[in-house]
mmCIF file of C-alpha atoms in Angstrom:
data_model
loop_
_atom_site.group_PDB
_atom_site.id
_atom_site.type_symbol
_atom_site.label_atom_id
_atom_site.label_comp_id
_atom_site.label_asym_id
_atom_site.label_seq_id
_atom_site.Cartn_x
_atom_site.Cartn_y
_atom_site.Cartn_z
ATOM 1 C CA UNK A 1 -0.318 -0.209 0.785
ATOM 2 C CA UNK A 2 2.705 1.718 -0.754
ATOM 3 C CA UNK A 3 0.806 4.254 -3.155
ATOM 4 C CA UNK A 4 -2.058 5.315 -0.404
ATOM 5 C CA UNK A 5 -1.445 8.262 1.021
ATOM 6 C CA UNK A 6 -2.943 7.602 6.091
ATOM 7 C CA UNK A 7 -5.252 10.000 7.686
ATOM 8 C CA UNK A 8 -5.346 9.724 10.984
ATOM 9 C CA UNK A 9 -8.802 11.454 11.954
ATOM 10 C CA UNK A 10 -9.107 12.368 15.734
ATOM 11 C CA UNK A 11 -12.654 13.453 15.421
ATOM 12 C CA UNK A 12 -14.904 11.315 18.119
ATOM 13 C CA UNK A 13 -17.098 12.160 20.871
ATOM 14 C CA UNK A 14 -15.308 12.226 24.034
ATOM 15 C CA UNK A 15 -18.092 13.258 25.492
ATOM 16 C CA UNK A 16 -18.800 9.577 27.478
ATOM 17 C CA UNK A 17 -15.957 9.362 28.650
ATOM 18 C CA UNK A 18 -14.452 13.370 29.708
ATOM 19 C CA UNK A 19 -12.864 11.734 33.057
ATOM 20 C CA UNK A 20 -10.242 10.249 31.464
ATOM 21 C CA UNK A 21 -10.185 12.616 28.715
ATOM 22 C CA UNK A 22 -10.143 16.249 30.486
ATOM 23 C CA UNK A 23 -6.536 16.740 29.890
ATOM 24 C CA UNK A 24 -5.634 13.791 27.487
ATOM 25 C CA UNK A 25 -7.087 13.037 23.580
ATOM 26 C CA UNK A 26 -8.450 10.345 23.377
ATOM 27 C CA UNK A 27 -6.114 8.975 20.808
ATOM 28 C CA UNK A 28 -3.607 9.165 24.211
ATOM 29 C CA UNK A 29 -5.094 7.467 26.365
ATOM 30 C CA UNK A 30 -3.553 4.054 27.822
ATOM 31 C CA UNK A 31 -4.735 0.899 27.584
ATOM 32 C CA UNK A 32 -3.888 -2.335 27.701
ATOM 33 C CA UNK A 33 -1.394 -1.981 30.897
ATOM 34 C CA UNK A 34 1.509 -0.046 28.449
ATOM 35 C CA UNK A 35 0.176 1.161 24.667
ATOM 36 C CA UNK A 36 -2.024 3.704 23.783
ATOM 37 C CA UNK A 37 -5.494 4.241 22.208
ATOM 38 C CA UNK A 38 -3.913 5.338 18.554
ATOM 39 C CA UNK A 39 -1.143 2.910 18.914
ATOM 40 C CA UNK A 40 -3.134 -0.084 17.267
ATOM 41 C CA UNK A 41 -4.624 2.480 14.133
ATOM 42 C CA UNK A 42 -1.171 3.517 13.854
ATOM 43 C CA UNK A 43 0.467 0.211 13.425
ATOM 44 C CA UNK A 44 -2.045 -1.337 11.356
ATOM 45 C CA UNK A 45 -1.904 0.904 8.849
ATOM 46 C CA UNK A 46 2.357 0.825 9.024
ATOM 47 C CA UNK A 47 2.735 -2.832 9.317
ATOM 48 C CA UNK A 48 0.435 -2.676 5.739
ATOM 49 C CA UNK A 49 2.845 -0.665 3.667
ATOM 50 C CA UNK A 50 1.363 2.808 4.430
ATOM 51 C CA UNK A 51 4.570 4.932 4.200
ATOM 52 C CA UNK A 52 2.888 8.659 5.028
ATOM 53 C CA UNK A 53 0.423 9.268 7.315
ATOM 54 C CA UNK A 54 -0.944 12.469 8.636
ATOM 55 C CA UNK A 55 -3.003 12.770 12.392
ATOM 56 C CA UNK A 56 -5.477 15.763 12.099
ATOM 57 C CA UNK A 57 -5.465 16.015 15.644
ATOM 58 C CA UNK A 58 -7.292 19.660 18.123
ATOM 59 C CA UNK A 59 -6.945 20.861 21.274
ATOM 60 C CA UNK A 60 -5.386 18.707 24.813
ATOM 61 C CA UNK A 61 -1.910 17.773 21.946
ATOM 62 C CA UNK A 62 0.650 17.929 24.063
ATOM 63 C CA UNK A 63 0.096 13.882 25.571
ATOM 64 C CA UNK A 64 0.061 12.841 21.638
ATOM 65 C CA UNK A 65 2.294 14.617 20.175
ATOM 66 C CA UNK A 66 5.379 13.090 23.454
ATOM 67 C CA UNK A 67 3.839 9.316 22.773
ATOM 68 C CA UNK A 68 4.346 9.567 19.054
ATOM 69 C CA UNK A 69 7.740 11.400 19.412
ATOM 70 C CA UNK A 70 9.357 11.612 15.935
ATOM 71 C CA UNK A 71 7.395 8.428 14.363
ATOM 72 C CA UNK A 72 10.367 6.107 15.318
ATOM 73 C CA UNK A 73 8.478 3.315 17.019
ATOM 74 C CA UNK A 74 6.768 2.628 13.623
ATOM 75 C CA UNK A 75 9.578 3.310 11.134
ATOM 76 C CA UNK A 76 7.905 6.949 9.923
ATOM 77 C CA UNK A 77 10.728 9.248 10.867
ATOM 78 C CA UNK A 78 11.449 10.218 7.624
ATOM 79 C CA UNK A 79 13.141 13.409 5.688
ATOM 80 C CA UNK A 80 10.576 12.574 2.690
ATOM 81 C CA UNK A 81 7.068 11.140 3.682
ATOM 82 C CA UNK A 82 7.021 9.365 7.266
ATOM 83 C CA UNK A 83 4.774 11.185 9.772
ATOM 84 C CA UNK A 84 3.493 14.320 9.511
ATOM 85 C CA UNK A 85 0.672 16.330 12.596
ATOM 86 C CA UNK A 86 -1.522 18.388 12.044
ATOM 87 C CA UNK A 87 -3.140 20.599 14.998
ATOM 88 C CA UNK A 88 -3.035 23.720 14.488
ATOM 89 C CA UNK A 89 -6.483 23.805 12.969
ATOM 90 C CA UNK A 90 -9.702 26.375 14.169
ATOM 91 C CA UNK A 91 -12.073 23.782 14.052
ATOM 92 C CA UNK A 92 -13.175 20.800 16.640
ATOM 93 C CA UNK A 93 -12.956 18.316 14.346
ATOM 94 C CA UNK A 94 -16.148 15.961 15.574
ATOM 95 C CA UNK A 95 -17.528 18.468 14.296
ATOM 96 C CA UNK A 96 -16.258 19.709 11.517
ATOM 97 C CA UNK A 97 -12.902 18.732 10.112
ATOM 98 C CA UNK A 98 -14.074 19.389 6.079
ATOM 99 C CA UNK A 99 -11.729 22.176 7.585
ATOM 100 C CA UNK A 100 -9.466 20.968 9.149
ATOM 101 C CA UNK A 101 -8.909 19.466 5.748
ATOM 102 C CA UNK A 102 -8.878 22.248 3.506
ATOM 103 C CA UNK A 103 -6.389 24.221 5.083
ATOM 104 C CA UNK A 104 -3.699 21.276 5.177
ATOM 105 C CA UNK A 105 -4.710 20.071 1.327
ATOM 106 C CA UNK A 106 -0.965 21.015 -0.082
ATOM 107 C CA UNK A 107 -0.415 17.749 1.773
ATOM 108 C CA UNK A 108 -3.214 15.313 -0.098
ATOM 109 C CA UNK A 109 -2.261 17.310 -3.661
ATOM 110 C CA UNK A 110 1.590 17.419 -3.116
ATOM 111 C CA UNK A 111 1.519 13.455 -1.262
ATOM 112 C CA UNK A 112 1.538 12.151 -4.853
ATOM 113 C CA UNK A 113 -0.622 8.499 -3.551
ATOM 114 C CA UNK A 114 -3.290 7.660 -6.251
ATOM 115 C CA UNK A 115 -5.186 6.928 -2.735
ATOM 116 C CA UNK A 116 -6.501 7.500 0.572
ATOM 117 C CA UNK A 117 -7.914 5.775 3.983
ATOM 118 C CA UNK A 118 -9.506 7.889 6.206
ATOM 119 C CA UNK A 119 -9.234 6.440 9.993
ATOM 120 C CA UNK A 120 -10.386 6.892 13.599
ATOM 121 C CA UNK A 121 -8.554 5.889 16.410
ATOM 122 C CA UNK A 122 -11.192 4.596 19.185
ATOM 123 C CA UNK A 123 -11.534 1.799 16.997
ATOM 124 C CA UNK A 124 -9.288 -0.473 18.539
ATOM 125 C CA UNK A 125 -8.781 -3.943 16.422
ATOM 126 C CA UNK A 126 -5.682 -6.070 14.454
ATOM 127 C CA UNK A 127 -6.586 -5.301 10.413
ATOM 128 C CA UNK A 128 -4.551 -5.920 7.244
ATOM 129 C CA UNK A 129 -5.773 -2.885 4.939
ATOM 130 C CA UNK A 130 -3.923 -4.541 1.736
ATOM 131 C CA UNK A 131 -6.906 -7.220 2.652
ATOM 132 C CA UNK A 132 -9.211 -3.928 2.153
ATOM 133 C CA UNK A 133 -7.036 -2.160 -0.590
ATOM 134 C CA UNK A 134 -6.970 -5.518 -2.876
ATOM 135 C CA UNK A 135 -11.306 -5.976 -2.533
ATOM 136 C CA UNK A 136 -11.680 -1.979 -3.004
ATOM 137 C CA UNK A 137 -10.027 -2.631 -6.178
ATOM 138 C CA UNK A 138 -11.959 -5.078 -7.240
ATOM 139 C CA UNK A 139 -15.313 -3.573 -6.897
ATOM 140 C CA UNK A 140 -14.908 -0.630 -9.050
ATOM 141 C CA UNK A 141 -16.330 1.695 -5.503
ATOM 142 C CA UNK A 142 -15.670 4.749 -5.451
ATOM 143 C CA UNK A 143 -15.918 4.739 -1.601
ATOM 144 C CA UNK A 144 -15.186 1.458 0.510
ATOM 145 C CA UNK A 145 -16.493 1.426 3.854
ATOM 146 C CA UNK A 146 -14.994 -1.658 7.126
ATOM 147 C CA UNK A 147 -17.778 -2.625 8.998
ATOM 148 C CA UNK A 148 -17.782 -5.682 11.694
ATOM 149 C CA UNK A 149 -21.385 -7.820 11.653
ATOM 150 C CA UNK A 150 -21.810 -8.411 15.657
ATOM 151 C CA UNK A 151 -24.515 -10.076 16.972
ATOM 152 C CA UNK A 152 -25.687 -12.376 20.267
ATOM 153 C CA UNK A 153 -26.811 -9.346 21.647
ATOM 154 C CA UNK A 154 -23.185 -7.567 22.249
ATOM 155 C CA UNK A 155 -24.253 -4.726 20.014
ATOM 156 C CA UNK A 156 -24.043 -2.901 23.594
ATOM 157 C CA UNK A 157 -21.150 -2.312 23.185
ATOM 158 C CA UNK A 158 -21.152 -0.693 20.034
ATOM 159 C CA UNK A 159 -24.289 1.664 21.219
ATOM 160 C CA UNK A 160 -24.343 5.214 19.629
ATOM 161 C CA UNK A 161 -21.720 4.142 16.168
ATOM 162 C CA UNK A 162 -22.567 3.775 12.716
ATOM 163 C CA UNK A 163 -24.490 1.504 11.666
ATOM 164 C CA UNK A 164 -24.731 0.128 7.692
ATOM 165 C CA UNK A 165 -27.887 -0.663 6.010
ATOM 166 C CA UNK A 166 -26.096 -2.839 2.799
ATOM 167 C CA UNK A 167 -27.717 -4.878 0.200
ATOM 168 C CA UNK A 168 -27.042 -7.984 -1.577
ATOM 169 C CA UNK A 169 -24.054 -7.035 -3.836
ATOM 170 C CA UNK A 170 -21.960 -5.329 0.181
ATOM 171 C CA UNK A 171 -23.457 -1.488 -0.870
ATOM 172 C CA UNK A 172 -24.105 0.855 1.669
ATOM 173 C CA UNK A 173 -28.091 1.900 1.040
ATOM 174 C CA UNK A 174 -28.342 3.614 4.738
ATOM 175 C CA UNK A 175 -26.576 4.219 7.245
ATOM 176 C CA UNK A 176 -27.936 4.971 11.362
ATOM 177 C CA UNK A 177 -27.356 5.235 14.485
ATOM 178 C CA UNK A 178 -26.802 1.889 16.750
ATOM 179 C CA UNK A 179 -29.155 1.951 19.632
ATOM 180 C CA UNK A 180 -28.880 -1.274 20.883
ATOM 181 C CA UNK A 181 -32.074 -2.982 19.806
ATOM 182 C CA UNK A 182 -30.594 -5.240 18.423
ATOM 183 C CA UNK A 183 -29.046 -8.472 17.919
ATOM 184 C CA UNK A 184 -27.585 -8.925 14.565
ATOM 185 C CA UNK A 185 -26.253 -5.223 13.158
ATOM 186 C CA UNK A 186 -23.501 -4.065 10.921
ATOM 187 C CA UNK A 187 -20.627 -1.804 12.843
ATOM 188 C CA UNK A 188 -19.264 0.974 10.863
ATOM 189 C CA UNK A 189 -15.793 1.283 11.770
ATOM 190 C CA UNK A 190 -15.633 4.470 9.996
ATOM 191 C CA UNK A 191 -12.748 3.471 7.771
ATOM 192 C CA UNK A 192 -12.949 4.901 4.221
ATOM 193 C CA UNK A 193 -10.897 4.106 0.838
ATOM 194 C CA UNK A 194 -11.136 6.509 -1.875
ATOM 195 C CA UNK A 195 -9.532 7.878 -4.677
ATOM 196 C CA UNK A 196 -6.983 10.674 -3.740
ATOM 197 C CA UNK A 197 -8.549 12.961 -6.116
ATOM 198 C CA UNK A 198 -12.476 11.911 -4.335
ATOM 199 C CA UNK A 199 -11.517 12.812 -0.888
ATOM 200 C CA UNK A 200 -10.555 16.196 -2.333
ATOM 201 C CA UNK A 201 -12.971 16.323 -4.435
ATOM 202 C CA UNK A 202 -15.223 15.840 -1.877
ATOM 203 C CA UNK A 203 -13.680 18.638 0.398
ATOM 204 C CA UNK A 204 -13.788 21.556 -1.455
ATOM 205 C CA UNK A 205 -17.179 20.529 -2.143
ATOM 206 C CA UNK A 206 -17.953 20.619 1.779
ATOM 207 C CA UNK A 207 -16.850 23.394 1.923
ATOM 208 C CA UNK A 208 -19.170 25.105 -1.783
ATOM 209 C CA UNK A 209 -22.181 24.206 -0.619
ATOM 210 C CA UNK A 210 -21.883 24.014 3.289
ATOM 211 C CA UNK A 211 -24.421 21.888 3.638
ATOM 212 C CA UNK A 212 -21.742 19.358 5.041
ATOM 213 C CA UNK A 213 -18.805 19.337 8.054
ATOM 214 C CA UNK A 214 -17.154 16.269 7.498
ATOM 215 C CA UNK A 215 -16.031 14.086 5.366
ATOM 216 C CA UNK A 216 -18.061 10.982 6.088
ATOM 217 C CA UNK A 217 -21.056 13.018 6.292
ATOM 218 C CA UNK A 218 -20.920 13.738 2.660
ATOM 219 C CA UNK A 219 -20.944 9.847 1.728
ATOM 220 C CA UNK A 220 -23.348 9.014 3.962
ATOM 221 C CA UNK A 221 -25.531 11.601 2.842
ATOM 222 C CA UNK A 222 -24.173 10.922 -0.625
ATOM 223 C CA UNK A 223 -25.120 7.071 -1.184
ATOM 224 C CA UNK A 224 -27.420 7.607 -4.322
ATOM 225 C CA UNK A 225 -24.687 8.796 -6.835
ATOM 226 C CA UNK A 226 -20.962 7.826 -5.897
ATOM 227 C CA UNK A 227 -20.806 3.857 -4.966
ATOM 228 C CA UNK A 228 -19.455 3.146 -1.616
ATOM 229 C CA UNK A 229 -18.911 -0.031 -0.846
ATOM 230 C CA UNK A 230 -18.359 -2.144 2.548
ATOM 231 C CA UNK A 231 -15.937 -4.766 3.324
ATOM 232 C CA UNK A 232 -16.297 -6.658 5.999
ATOM 233 C CA UNK A 233 -13.706 -7.419 9.208
ATOM 234 C CA UNK A 234 -14.406 -10.441 11.016
ATOM 235 C CA UNK A 235 -11.513 -9.873 13.961
ATOM 236 C CA UNK A 236 -12.134 -8.352 17.333
ATOM 237 C CA UNK A 237 -13.031 -4.970 17.949
ATOM 238 C CA UNK A 238 -13.437 -2.808 20.226
ATOM 239 C CA UNK A 239 -14.950 1.235 20.115
ATOM 240 C CA UNK A 240 -12.927 3.071 22.838
ATOM 241 C CA UNK A 241 -16.199 5.546 23.045
ATOM 242 C CA UNK A 242 -17.609 5.722 26.523
ATOM 243 C CA UNK A 243 -16.280 4.362 29.393
ATOM 244 C CA UNK A 244 -17.693 1.356 30.277
ATOM 245 C CA UNK A 245 -16.120 0.043 26.798
ATOM 246 C CA UNK A 246 -12.661 1.526 27.703
ATOM 247 C CA UNK A 247 -12.246 -0.661 31.020
ATOM 248 C CA UNK A 248 -15.230 -3.644 28.763
ATOM 249 C CA UNK A 249 -11.664 -3.119 25.876
ATOM 250 C CA UNK A 250 -8.985 -3.800 29.333
ATOM 251 C CA UNK A 251 -10.871 -6.857 30.550
ATOM 252 C CA UNK A 252 -11.094 -8.097 26.590
ATOM 253 C CA UNK A 253 -7.346 -7.855 27.084
ATOM 254 C CA UNK A 254 -6.627 -10.393 30.119
ATOM 255 C CA UNK A 255 -8.610 -13.026 26.648
ATOM 256 C CA UNK A 256 -6.433 -15.496 26.099
ATOM 257 C CA UNK A 257 -7.485 -15.795 22.462
ATOM 258 C CA UNK A 258 -8.237 -11.977 21.887
ATOM 259 C CA UNK A 259 -4.381 -10.455 23.334
ATOM 260 C CA UNK A 260 -3.271 -13.487 21.455
ATOM 261 C CA UNK A 261 -5.032 -11.418 18.532
ATOM 262 C CA UNK A 262 -3.734 -8.333 19.104
ATOM 263 C CA UNK A 263 -0.260 -8.657 20.125
ATOM 264 C CA UNK A 264 1.266 -12.051 19.016
ATOM 265 C CA UNK A 265 0.374 -12.053 15.122
ATOM 266 C CA UNK A 266 1.592 -11.363 12.653
ATOM 267 C CA UNK A 267 0.941 -7.857 12.461
ATOM 268 C CA UNK A 268 2.139 -6.271 15.807
ATOM 269 C CA UNK A 269 1.063 -3.565 17.443
ATOM 270 C CA UNK A 270 4.008 -0.775 18.086
ATOM 271 C CA UNK A 271 4.459 1.959 21.428
ATOM 272 C CA UNK A 272 6.749 4.061 21.885
ATOM 273 C CA UNK A 273 9.622 2.631 24.075
ATOM 274 C CA UNK A 274 10.041 2.811 28.119
ATOM 275 C CA UNK A 275 13.879 2.268 29.806
ATOM 276 C CA UNK A 276 11.850 -0.060 32.476
ATOM 277 C CA UNK A 277 13.151 -2.302 34.658
ATOM 278 C CA UNK A 278 11.348 -5.615 34.710
ATOM 279 C CA UNK A 279 8.076 -5.681 37.359
ATOM 280 C CA UNK A 280 9.167 -7.396 40.843
ATOM 281 C CA UNK A 281 7.153 -9.716 42.565
ATOM 282 C CA UNK A 282 7.408 -10.027 46.689
ATOM 283 C CA UNK A 283 7.101 -13.309 47.726
ATOM 284 C CA UNK A 284 3.568 -12.205 49.001
ATOM 285 C CA UNK A 285 2.423 -10.715 46.095
ATOM 286 C CA UNK A 286 -0.110 -13.240 44.222
ATOM 287 C CA UNK A 287 -0.917 -12.044 40.270
ATOM 288 C CA UNK A 288 -3.893 -14.955 38.076
ATOM 289 C CA UNK A 289 -5.360 -14.095 35.044
ATOM 290 C CA UNK A 290 -3.746 -10.098 35.226
ATOM 291 C CA UNK A 291 -1.542 -7.434 32.322
ATOM 292 C CA UNK A 292 1.240 -5.805 34.697
ATOM 293 C CA UNK A 293 3.621 -3.019 32.670
ATOM 294 C CA UNK A 294 6.789 -2.789 32.599
ATOM 295 C CA UNK A 295 8.194 -0.915 36.639
ATOM 296 C CA UNK A 296 6.315 -2.184 39.466
ATOM 297 C CA UNK A 297 6.867 -3.209 42.451
ATOM 298 C CA UNK A 298 3.956 -6.254 43.515
ATOM 299 C CA UNK A 299 3.227 -7.091 47.534
ATOM 300 C CA UNK A 300 -0.752 -7.150 46.705
ATOM 301 C CA UNK A 301 -2.987 -9.974 45.387
ATOM 302 C CA UNK A 302 -3.982 -8.629 41.856
ATOM 303 C CA UNK A 303 -6.878 -10.551 40.070
ATOM 304 C CA UNK A 304 -8.239 -10.157 36.548
ATOM 305 C CA UNK A 305 -6.467 -6.600 36.605
ATOM 306 C CA UNK A 306 -4.673 -4.316 33.826
ATOM 307 C CA UNK A 307 -1.684 -1.821 35.077
ATOM 308 C CA UNK A 308 0.560 0.036 33.886
ATOM 309 C CA UNK A 309 4.145 0.727 34.147
ATOM 310 C CA UNK A 310 5.589 1.765 37.504
ATOM 311 C CA UNK A 311 2.707 1.057 39.634
ATOM 312 C CA UNK A 312 2.681 0.069 43.189
ATOM 313 C CA UNK A 313 0.581 -1.964 44.982
ATOM 314 C CA UNK A 314 0.950 -2.810 48.930
ATOM 315 C CA UNK A 315 1.052 -5.382 50.902
ATOM 316 C CA UNK A 316 -1.869 -7.072 51.458
ATOM 317 C CA UNK A 317 -3.659 -4.683 48.674
ATOM 318 C CA UNK A 318 -6.460 -6.704 46.703
ATOM 319 C CA UNK A 319 -6.963 -5.341 43.880
ATOM 320 C CA UNK A 320 -10.025 -7.221 41.499
ATOM 321 C CA UNK A 321 -11.184 -6.811 38.503
ATOM 322 C CA UNK A 322 -9.288 -2.703 37.806
ATOM 323 C CA UNK A 323 -7.123 -0.753 35.082
ATOM 324 C CA UNK A 324 -5.130 0.990 36.765
ATOM 325 C CA UNK A 325 -2.606 3.534 34.004
ATOM 326 C CA UNK A 326 1.396 4.545 34.354
ATOM 327 C CA UNK A 327 2.336 6.143 37.968
ATOM 328 C CA UNK A 328 -0.287 5.350 39.761
ATOM 329 C CA UNK A 329 0.616 4.055 44.227
ATOM 330 C CA UNK A 330 -1.892 1.818 46.144
ATOM 331 C CA UNK A 331 -1.189 1.150 49.492
ATOM 332 C CA UNK A 332 -1.391 -1.045 52.014
ATOM 333 C CA UNK A 333 -4.238 -3.200 53.231
ATOM 334 C CA UNK A 334 -6.284 -1.087 50.318
ATOM 335 C CA UNK A 335 -9.124 -3.349 48.808
ATOM 336 C CA UNK A 336 -10.548 -2.254 45.318
ATOM 337 C CA UNK A 337 -13.064 -3.773 42.381
ATOM 338 C CA UNK A 338 -14.669 -2.211 38.818
ATOM 339 C CA UNK A 339 -12.107 1.118 38.996
ATOM 340 C CA UNK A 340 -10.029 2.690 36.883
ATOM 341 C CA UNK A 341 -7.429 5.584 38.181
ATOM 342 C CA UNK A 342 -5.784 7.619 35.927
ATOM 343 C CA UNK A 343 -2.623 8.561 35.520
ATOM 344 C CA UNK A 344 -0.616 10.093 38.790
ATOM 345 C CA UNK A 345 -3.398 8.067 41.402
ATOM 346 C CA UNK A 346 -2.340 7.358 45.186
ATOM 347 C CA UNK A 347 -5.435 5.515 47.169
ATOM 348 C CA UNK A 348 -3.465 5.513 50.663
ATOM 349 C CA UNK A 349 -3.360 3.139 52.997
ATOM 350 C CA UNK A 350 -6.485 1.043 54.453
ATOM 351 C CA UNK A 351 -8.930 2.413 52.063
ATOM 352 C CA UNK A 352 -11.691 0.397 49.751
ATOM 353 C CA UNK A 353 -13.573 1.763 46.675
ATOM 354 C CA UNK A 354 -15.741 -0.109 45.414
ATOM 355 C CA UNK A 355 -17.985 0.297 41.864
ATOM 356 C CA UNK A 356 -20.363 -2.228 39.686
ATOM 357 C CA UNK A 357 -18.860 -4.773 36.377
ATOM 358 C CA UNK A 358 -21.760 -2.401 35.135
ATOM 359 C CA UNK A 359 -20.536 0.754 36.367
ATOM 360 C CA UNK A 360 -16.484 1.298 37.103
ATOM 361 C CA UNK A 361 -15.447 3.707 39.770
ATOM 362 C CA UNK A 362 -13.382 6.647 38.318
ATOM 363 C CA UNK A 363 -10.536 8.292 39.857
ATOM 364 C CA UNK A 364 -9.622 10.943 38.049
ATOM 365 C CA UNK A 365 -5.968 12.031 38.026
ATOM 366 C CA UNK A 366 -3.915 12.597 41.085
ATOM 367 C CA UNK A 367 -6.856 12.392 42.822
ATOM 368 C CA UNK A 368 -5.903 10.850 46.948
ATOM 369 C CA UNK A 369 -8.240 8.783 48.654
#
């Protein structure tokens, strides 16, 4: 896919996850112990051979830019092409991305790439875009969007996501919003591939008419005139669009099948490396079915948890079904269940913090209990 320009558009709705995105973008949110949400789509693009990637971001970008560095973890630190971050737009891409694309239209026009792949960051999966490109070329579609068929009442994890209505030829004939009523539905992964010329034309037409402020809104509104096809993805998918979805995704990573698919396949997920020692486990520690990143010190009991880097867990402390972000300190004789702590959180000795599986407790950044 060297002839494809990758665009990561951070236009996600963060209203249901504000407790964790108050000081960072959703794409920069830590996940699975040592990764960030954006690592998945960024790795998917580079693993597929895309060498020119632009990230269109918004305010609160410091944490994201610090994580991306110069793109070296993804082999994108190049004089020509490589990784570009555009964070100086006047419009919030959640509501308007065409103006940000227009302000940087030279990036598209001078890329000399025939195709554009547009994707958000909050769709967590491990996908080979070469399969998508092959399908797109063979089908002759103007636009191809990736979707996943969700069954067995698991669609409640994808509430508020877009739903595709397809005909027998896998052409999109309608787009709606998932409200969690059907047992089977086609969830749009909001990944679109099209010719670069068409993408530029969509931006100009949206600006000229004033009717559409987002590229995907233009596509959805013109499915009668555009040949919009759908490509089915059959692997694991999580959409990080709420606190519950974030908690459930971290819990899914403890499943051996999901973990192997995401992190131990032929297409690895890359992230910014940290020079830290291995986690230390004392004689009194007890760790069961958990992910624990480097640099931590464990003295207590940890069950079904995801623990970030440089986390201290004191003696006689019991953590169950928790997501603990980096640099947190959990004191001695603490009891926690169904809890998410932001980075740098301090839990004092003897405290008890418990939430519900359907409604985890969130301890914001550096709030002490």
